[in-house]
Amino acid sequence: MPAIVDKQKKRRDIVNAAAVVFAQTGYHETTIQHIARQAGIGKGTVYEYFATKEDLFLAVYDAWMTDYEELVARNVEQATDTLAKVEAVRDSTVEFYQQRAGQAPLLLELWAHALRTDNPAFLNRINATRRFLNNLGAELTKELIQQGWFTNVDAQAFALLETGINDGVFLAWVLDGGGFPLDKAYTFRQSLIGYGLLSEQARHMLASRLQSKLERGLD
Amino acid sequence: MPAIVDKQKKRRDIVNAAAVVFAQTGYHETTIQHIARQAGIGKGTVYEYFATKEDLFLAVYDAWMTDYEELVARNVEQATDTLAKVEAVRDSTVEFYQQRAGQAPLLLELWAHALRTDNPAFLNRINATRRFLNNLGAELTKELIQQGWFTNVDAQAFALLETGINDGVFLAWVLDGGGFPLDKAYTFRQSLIGYGLLSEQARHMLASRLQSKLERGLD
Amino acid sequence: MPAIVDKQKKRRDIVNAAAVVFAQTGYHETTIQHIARQAGIGKGTVYEYFATKEDLFLAVYDAWMTDYEELVARNVEQATDTLAKVEAVRDSTVEFYQQRAGQAPLLLELWAHALRTDNPAFLNRINATRRFLNNLGAELTKELIQQGWFTNVDAQAFALLETGINDGVFLAWVLDGGGFPLDKAYTFRQSLIGYGLLSEQARHMLASRLQSKLERGLD
Amino acid sequence: MPAIVDKQKKRRDIVNAAAVVFAQTGYHETTIQHIARQAGIGKGTVYEYFATKEDLFLAVYDAWMTDYEELVARNVEQATDTLAKVEAVRDSTVEFYQQRAGQAPLLLELWAHALRTDNPAFLNRINATRRFLNNLGAELTKELIQQGWFTNVDAQAFALLETGINDGVFLAWVLDGGGFPLDKAYTFRQSLIGYGLLSEQARHMLASRLQSKLERGLD
DNA sequence: GATGAATGAGCTTTCATTCAT
DNA sequence: AATGAATGAAAGCTCATTCAT
């Protein structure tokens, strides 16, 4: 086995160990010693692979989000029509978040850290995923409009909002201690966004005004 | 002036000083020394008013959210009809968040901390506000249904979701570096939720199915 | 007792403790823990008085050289004529170095450190003493010339050289493990410089050439 | 080429690389990694040739001083009379030190280290050079006395002092940041020692007293 | 012989908290 | 009530050295 493969593998092992300990203990409370012990290696070895604790934090997040993006991409690819793709995104997200419920607080810590640190790599990585989701969301939205499912809407603005909404529902779920079923919340949200809440009567009164707002997006 | 008033005032001074420094520097990077200096008092004095740094963190958040709740309550009270009340909630929220944009990262830190600490007071305080908003939202939603504006919907579920959505939009705004106008995003969100995205055609096809989902909420 | 006096005293205590431990163990091998233990205080307390280990090193050296300069100045002041003043300088130096023989290696470490660190305070402090000695030496030399004791010589150059020679003799003594009597070496050096080594014959042959060199100094 | 020659060459390569890095970075700040990189070899290979970092330090110094001794010996050998030999020693020293001005701080570090370490090899190596210079100096001094150039003087004591003086002048030059010309300082020093500073008048008054001191040396 | 991955002892420095004044 | 000097636990990080390949 070539050395470079070993190095890559060990690096992954450390990231995995770090993911476990960070998730359990939190970024600030976790010590490199903890991680090394979890990985079954010496403290100094961690520093052969990551220059700082912060770098390791980023690597954990990166691995996480790469997994997520791959999951979404794979499931979307397998879906046959646009509606199925939309469902694939939603289901992948729910699946992913539910599987990693224990890592949720770490996600908040990372967001908080990203806004504090001088290291731009954190916000960059965060926004890479956001961009991935926004692009995918906008694309699918455009298709739904073309196919006559959706009324005319600013697809970019909608995708941006949807990504935010997803995070917000997830956040509510986490802060609520998982007090409601996440998948049901996502389904409910989707119905809400699709169908709207207005009564027939109110819709007719407000239709043109609201329609123009949807078309204008966030401007 | 009675001594107890002085005490209360000094306590508030410390909380205000802490809010400034925490927001600027972040919870973990802030030292009690910083806060004392900002408050113009001695380091030891801080401990006359707060047992731990954590308590002070909570007090800052508590003051913040109390302000927010009071702002919402005041504006809602002044609104004359239900639609105006809904707008009052939205506008208060936007106003509050925009005024405190600089404190946004601290909010994330607090959420993260709340999920880590053994001290239940943090989650309690967070959920007090969520409950306040959920109750208010559910109440207004019920009124809108009664008044024929809204179709039938699980008001509790909707309010819960709406709170999450609000936080999510705020989160997106913060992580995006304020790259889009927050107030426009809130308006867009509201149109979306009210009007829905389905074309007339699609609405008619899916009406009953989606309507029942809205009525069932998160179950 | 005013607090400021206490602070000054404690600072001095720490410097004294540091001087002992640094001298015994060497700068690099000494830990702050050692120094704190020697001073009978907590490790953190050292940092209340000195921002870094390096600062403490400088403070030790500063205290040492201030003592030395004061000793020289005091003894020179008490001397009645120029020749006595010259002897006072020499005797003070010998006395000082002999008393602090154990600290000699530390002096070398400080010189080495001064040439490496980015902190200019080290070279500044070293050169302050050199300047003090050079000025004093040049002044006394000029007096000796005026009084007819010395032939004409570039007083500044001579003083500069003499300071270097002093350090060199001290260095030889230290590296030699104190294998020769320091005071005798200084006396010998003084005779050498005063009297020269040339035979009468050779002096007459070389007189004008060497005299002009002495007057030219280091140019 | 026999393997043993390769070994010797590689050893020298490592010493040369170490000399460069030590001189630039200082002993304590230099890592074996640095040296290995400079030598273009692996870190572990350094340990095939030197048991410890300290040994390598000694080897660098040893190479340096061996060069110096050889330079002096060669130049002295080529000189035809005693006065020329004396000049050869002085010029070799100046040349050597000026060429290696950048390595001067390292010399101080080595001196300091020699006084700290348990390893006696450092002081031994230092004193080997001192002995070489002392012997050479004493020999030449005796010749100058015999040839009538010098008055009677304790040649051993004088040589010892001269070596110290040389180091002292060099030290002054280094700490001064090369603020004066080293060769001129050495020439000035030589005139001073040869000719002395006393006026004719003073010489006659003090002649016998000083002459006896010169003959007694450091006793 | 050459290598560099692995190691852990050990360092400096920080800072929440205490408590004597 | 107010203070700030004192404290020591604790953590990130370095690097000389080892040793399996």
mmCIF file of C-alpha atoms in Angstrom, chain B:
data_model
loop_
_atom_site.group_PDB
_atom_site.id
_atom_site.type_symbol
_atom_site.label_atom_id
_atom_site.label_comp_id
_atom_site.label_asym_id
_atom_site.label_seq_id
_atom_site.Cartn_x
_atom_site.Cartn_y
_atom_site.Cartn_z
ATOM 1 C CA MET B 1 -32.363 56.943 45.975
ATOM 2 C CA PRO B 2 -32.586 53.627 47.777
ATOM 3 C CA ALA B 3 -29.592 51.350 47.654
ATOM 4 C CA ILE B 4 -31.531 48.620 45.926
ATOM 5 C CA VAL B 5 -32.139 50.888 42.957
ATOM 6 C CA ASP B 6 -28.424 51.637 42.759
ATOM 7 C CA LYS B 7 -27.750 47.930 42.777
ATOM 8 C CA GLN B 8 -30.187 47.328 40.000
ATOM 9 C CA LYS B 9 -28.719 50.147 37.983
ATOM 10 C CA LYS B 10 -25.176 48.916 38.403
ATOM 11 C CA ARG B 11 -26.261 45.438 37.472
ATOM 12 C CA ARG B 12 -27.749 46.813 34.290
ATOM 13 C CA ASP B 13 -24.578 48.779 33.612
ATOM 14 C CA ILE B 14 -22.556 45.603 33.840
ATOM 15 C CA VAL B 15 -24.935 43.750 31.575
ATOM 16 C CA ASN B 16 -24.740 46.558 29.046
ATOM 17 C CA ALA B 17 -20.968 46.593 29.185
ATOM 18 C CA ALA B 18 -20.892 42.834 28.828
ATOM 19 C CA ALA B 19 -23.257 43.003 25.862
ATOM 20 C CA VAL B 20 -20.904 45.377 24.085
ATOM 21 C CA VAL B 21 -17.785 43.366 24.749
ATOM 22 C CA PHE B 22 -19.326 39.949 24.192
ATOM 23 C CA ALA B 23 -20.768 41.110 20.898
ATOM 24 C CA GLN B 24 -17.474 42.572 19.772
ATOM 25 C CA THR B 25 -15.135 39.886 20.950
ATOM 26 C CA GLY B 26 -17.240 36.792 21.299
ATOM 27 C CA TYR B 27 -18.035 34.879 24.434
ATOM 28 C CA HIS B 28 -14.933 32.745 24.590
ATOM 29 C CA GLU B 29 -12.493 35.492 23.717
ATOM 30 C CA THR B 30 -13.988 37.949 26.155
ATOM 31 C CA THR B 31 -12.403 38.199 29.575
ATOM 32 C CA ILE B 32 -14.045 39.453 32.714
ATOM 33 C CA GLN B 33 -11.285 42.021 32.766
ATOM 34 C CA HIS B 34 -12.530 43.426 29.445
ATOM 35 C CA ILE B 35 -16.034 43.707 30.724
ATOM 36 C CA ALA B 36 -15.001 45.358 33.976
ATOM 37 C CA ARG B 37 -12.932 47.879 32.077
ATOM 38 C CA GLN B 38 -15.812 48.613 29.715
ATOM 39 C CA ALA B 39 -18.103 49.089 32.711
ATOM 40 C CA GLY B 40 -15.532 51.276 34.402
ATOM 41 C CA ILE B 41 -15.402 49.123 37.499
ATOM 42 C CA GLY B 42 -13.084 46.620 39.100
ATOM 43 C CA LYS B 43 -12.871 43.020 38.081
ATOM 44 C CA GLY B 44 -13.949 41.783 41.480
ATOM 45 C CA THR B 45 -17.067 43.914 41.412
ATOM 46 C CA VAL B 46 -18.463 41.964 38.506
ATOM 47 C CA TYR B 47 -18.542 38.980 40.804
ATOM 48 C CA GLU B 48 -20.618 40.893 43.318
ATOM 49 C CA TYR B 49 -23.385 40.859 40.749
ATOM 50 C CA PHE B 50 -22.824 37.672 38.786
ATOM 51 C CA ALA B 51 -21.534 34.406 40.137
ATOM 52 C CA THR B 52 -19.927 33.293 36.901
ATOM 53 C CA LYS B 53 -19.102 34.493 33.447
ATOM 54 C CA GLU B 54 -21.781 32.128 32.192
ATOM 55 C CA ASP B 55 -24.417 33.822 34.314
ATOM 56 C CA LEU B 56 -23.446 37.116 32.842
ATOM 57 C CA PHE B 57 -23.777 35.684 29.368
ATOM 58 C CA LEU B 58 -27.263 34.560 30.212
ATOM 59 C CA ALA B 59 -28.126 37.960 31.652
ATOM 60 C CA VAL B 60 -27.039 39.642 28.434
ATOM 61 C CA TYR B 61 -29.204 37.338 26.412
ATOM 62 C CA ASP B 62 -32.076 37.723 28.811
ATOM 63 C CA ALA B 63 -31.940 41.515 28.580
ATOM 64 C CA TRP B 64 -31.769 41.268 24.824
ATOM 65 C CA MET B 65 -34.757 38.983 24.492
ATOM 66 C CA THR B 66 -36.764 40.860 27.064
ATOM 67 C CA ASP B 67 -36.256 43.987 24.988
ATOM 68 C CA TYR B 68 -37.338 42.091 21.925
ATOM 69 C CA GLU B 69 -40.434 40.654 23.522
ATOM 70 C CA GLU B 70 -41.411 44.044 24.876
ATOM 71 C CA LEU B 71 -40.909 45.637 21.484
ATOM 72 C CA VAL B 72 -43.103 43.039 19.816
ATOM 73 C CA ALA B 73 -45.768 43.217 22.524
ATOM 74 C CA ARG B 74 -45.847 47.004 22.405
ATOM 75 C CA ASN B 75 -46.152 47.170 18.636
ATOM 76 C CA VAL B 76 -48.733 44.420 18.485
ATOM 77 C CA GLU B 77 -50.778 46.168 21.126
ATOM 78 C CA GLN B 78 -50.789 49.362 19.116
ATOM 79 C CA ALA B 79 -51.953 47.609 15.968
ATOM 80 C CA THR B 80 -55.669 47.830 15.367
ATOM 81 C CA ASP B 81 -56.516 44.685 13.425
ATOM 82 C CA THR B 82 -55.092 41.230 13.052
ATOM 83 C CA LEU B 83 -53.325 41.867 9.765
ATOM 84 C CA ALA B 84 -51.674 44.904 11.298
ATOM 85 C CA LYS B 85 -50.642 42.808 14.271
ATOM 86 C CA VAL B 86 -49.013 40.267 11.985
ATOM 87 C CA GLU B 87 -47.156 43.040 10.282
ATOM 88 C CA ALA B 88 -46.175 44.475 13.645
ATOM 89 C CA VAL B 89 -44.567 41.183 14.630
ATOM 90 C CA ARG B 90 -42.667 40.998 11.390
ATOM 91 C CA ASP B 91 -41.542 44.613 11.436
ATOM 92 C CA SER B 92 -40.517 44.473 15.093
ATOM 93 C CA THR B 93 -38.417 41.441 14.365
ATOM 94 C CA VAL B 94 -36.723 42.982 11.377
ATOM 95 C CA GLU B 95 -36.119 46.211 13.230
ATOM 96 C CA PHE B 96 -34.724 44.414 16.210
ATOM 97 C CA TYR B 97 -32.411 42.167 14.261
ATOM 98 C CA GLN B 98 -31.174 44.957 12.042
ATOM 99 C CA GLN B 99 -30.409 47.157 15.009
ATOM 100 C CA ARG B 100 -28.466 44.334 16.543
ATOM 101 C CA ALA B 101 -26.795 42.963 13.447
ATOM 102 C CA GLY B 102 -23.454 43.242 15.221
ATOM 103 C CA GLN B 103 -24.694 41.026 17.981
ATOM 104 C CA ALA B 104 -25.808 38.285 15.647
ATOM 105 C CA PRO B 105 -22.717 36.086 16.004
ATOM 106 C CA LEU B 106 -23.211 36.246 19.747
ATOM 107 C CA LEU B 107 -26.682 34.844 19.299
ATOM 108 C CA LEU B 108 -25.261 31.833 17.529
ATOM 109 C CA GLU B 109 -22.700 31.423 20.267
ATOM 110 C CA LEU B 110 -25.445 31.493 22.811
ATOM 111 C CA TRP B 111 -27.481 28.904 20.979
ATOM 112 C CA ALA B 112 -24.420 26.701 20.720
ATOM 113 C CA HIS B 113 -23.640 27.234 24.362
ATOM 114 C CA ALA B 114 -27.199 26.490 25.401
ATOM 115 C CA LEU B 115 -26.948 23.080 23.757
ATOM 116 C CA ARG B 116 -23.694 22.298 25.569
ATOM 117 C CA THR B 117 -23.963 23.624 29.076
ATOM 118 C CA ASP B 118 -25.412 21.714 31.979
ATOM 119 C CA ASN B 119 -27.125 24.908 33.017
ATOM 120 C CA PRO B 120 -30.744 24.490 31.867
ATOM 121 C CA ALA B 121 -31.430 28.212 32.244
ATOM 122 C CA PHE B 122 -30.125 28.861 28.755
ATOM 123 C CA LEU B 123 -32.488 26.571 26.915
ATOM 124 C CA ASN B 124 -35.249 27.702 29.237
ATOM 125 C CA ARG B 125 -34.702 31.309 28.325
ATOM 126 C CA ILE B 126 -34.463 30.562 24.647
ATOM 127 C CA ASN B 127 -37.650 28.547 24.732
ATOM 128 C CA ALA B 128 -39.468 31.206 26.719
ATOM 129 C CA THR B 129 -39.095 33.513 23.761
ATOM 130 C CA ARG B 130 -39.955 30.766 21.328
ATOM 131 C CA ARG B 131 -43.063 30.007 23.341
ATOM 132 C CA PHE B 132 -43.970 33.672 23.463
ATOM 133 C CA LEU B 133 -43.668 33.900 19.704
ATOM 134 C CA ASN B 134 -45.361 30.573 19.102
ATOM 135 C CA ASN B 135 -48.300 31.538 21.261
ATOM 136 C CA LEU B 136 -48.598 34.944 19.705
ATOM 137 C CA GLY B 137 -48.261 33.450 16.236
ATOM 138 C CA ALA B 138 -50.785 30.727 16.886
ATOM 139 C CA GLU B 139 -53.261 33.220 18.296
ATOM 140 C CA LEU B 140 -52.942 35.546 15.333
ATOM 141 C CA THR B 141 -53.131 32.627 12.939
ATOM 142 C CA LYS B 142 -56.349 31.456 14.521
ATOM 143 C CA GLU B 143 -57.802 34.925 14.198
ATOM 144 C CA LEU B 144 -56.833 35.053 10.541
ATOM 145 C CA ILE B 145 -58.514 31.727 9.991
ATOM 146 C CA GLN B 146 -61.636 32.888 11.793
ATOM 147 C CA GLN B 147 -61.636 36.096 9.820
ATOM 148 C CA GLY B 148 -61.488 34.123 6.615
ATOM 149 C CA TRP B 149 -58.050 35.285 5.584
ATOM 150 C CA PHE B 150 -56.384 31.978 6.078
ATOM 151 C CA THR B 151 -57.483 28.587 5.088
ATOM 152 C CA ASN B 152 -57.672 26.061 7.841
ATOM 153 C CA VAL B 153 -54.213 25.264 9.214
ATOM 154 C CA ASP B 154 -52.732 23.782 12.375
ATOM 155 C CA ALA B 155 -52.030 27.094 14.017
ATOM 156 C CA GLN B 156 -49.517 25.732 16.557
ATOM 157 C CA ALA B 157 -47.527 23.903 13.932
ATOM 158 C CA PHE B 158 -47.579 26.903 11.682
ATOM 159 C CA ALA B 159 -46.402 29.232 14.409
ATOM 160 C CA LEU B 160 -43.626 26.856 15.364
ATOM 161 C CA LEU B 161 -42.508 26.653 11.784
ATOM 162 C CA GLU B 162 -42.732 30.363 11.312
ATOM 163 C CA THR B 163 -40.459 31.013 14.259
ATOM 164 C CA GLY B 164 -37.955 28.567 12.848
ATOM 165 C CA ILE B 165 -38.217 30.188 9.454
ATOM 166 C CA ASN B 166 -37.579 33.595 10.962
ATOM 167 C CA ASP B 167 -34.436 32.369 12.664
ATOM 168 C CA GLY B 168 -33.371 30.615 9.506
ATOM 169 C CA VAL B 169 -33.736 33.710 7.381
ATOM 170 C CA PHE B 170 -31.856 35.679 9.964
ATOM 171 C CA LEU B 171 -29.147 33.020 10.030
ATOM 172 C CA ALA B 172 -28.833 33.049 6.266
ATOM 173 C CA TRP B 173 -28.561 36.807 6.368
ATOM 174 C CA VAL B 174 -25.806 36.701 8.962
ATOM 175 C CA LEU B 175 -23.796 33.952 7.278
ATOM 176 C CA ASP B 176 -24.213 35.768 3.998
ATOM 177 C CA GLY B 177 -22.576 38.821 5.550
ATOM 178 C CA GLY B 178 -25.759 40.841 5.158
ATOM 179 C CA GLY B 179 -25.604 40.351 1.379
ATOM 180 C CA PHE B 180 -29.333 40.780 0.936
ATOM 181 C CA PRO B 181 -31.869 43.150 2.524
ATOM 182 C CA LEU B 182 -33.356 41.520 5.587
ATOM 183 C CA ASP B 183 -36.667 43.323 5.450
ATOM 184 C CA LYS B 184 -37.239 42.364 1.831
ATOM 185 C CA ALA B 185 -36.473 38.767 2.661
ATOM 186 C CA TYR B 186 -39.094 38.817 5.409
ATOM 187 C CA THR B 187 -41.675 40.306 3.103
ATOM 188 C CA PHE B 188 -40.885 37.797 0.400
ATOM 189 C CA ARG B 189 -41.175 34.991 2.908
ATOM 190 C CA GLN B 190 -44.550 36.281 3.996
ATOM 191 C CA SER B 191 -45.891 36.442 0.471
ATOM 192 C CA LEU B 192 -44.620 32.981 -0.163
ATOM 193 C CA ILE B 193 -46.301 31.537 2.852
ATOM 194 C CA GLY B 194 -49.494 33.387 2.252
ATOM 195 C CA TYR B 195 -49.861 32.885 -1.444
ATOM 196 C CA GLY B 196 -48.019 29.685 -2.096
ATOM 197 C CA LEU B 197 -46.188 28.850 -5.233
ATOM 198 C CA LEU B 198 -48.531 26.567 -7.056
ATOM 199 C CA SER B 199 -50.071 27.599 -10.315
ATOM 200 C CA GLU B 200 -53.852 27.747 -10.432
ATOM 201 C CA GLN B 201 -53.893 24.510 -12.303
ATOM 202 C CA ALA B 202 -51.675 22.701 -9.828
ATOM 203 C CA ARG B 203 -53.524 24.135 -6.883
ATOM 204 C CA HIS B 204 -56.757 22.634 -8.103
ATOM 205 C CA MET B 205 -55.177 19.279 -8.626
ATOM 206 C CA LEU B 206 -53.509 19.169 -5.226
ATOM 207 C CA ALA B 207 -55.884 21.263 -3.166
ATOM 208 C CA SER B 208 -57.429 18.632 -0.986
ATOM 209 C CA ARG B 209 -54.256 16.743 -0.355
ATOM 210 C CA LEU B 210 -52.275 19.820 0.664
ATOM 211 C CA GLN B 211 -55.105 21.280 2.630
ATOM 212 C CA SER B 212 -55.276 18.220 4.796
ATOM 213 C CA LYS B 213 -51.556 18.380 5.397
ATOM 214 C CA LEU B 214 -51.847 21.949 6.547
ATOM 215 C CA GLU B 215 -54.577 20.939 8.907
ATOM 216 C CA ARG B 216 -52.631 18.045 10.308
ATOM 217 C CA GLY B 217 -49.550 20.148 11.143
ATOM 218 C CA LEU B 218 -46.454 18.220 12.254
ATOM 219 C CA ASP B 219 -48.103 14.978 13.211
#
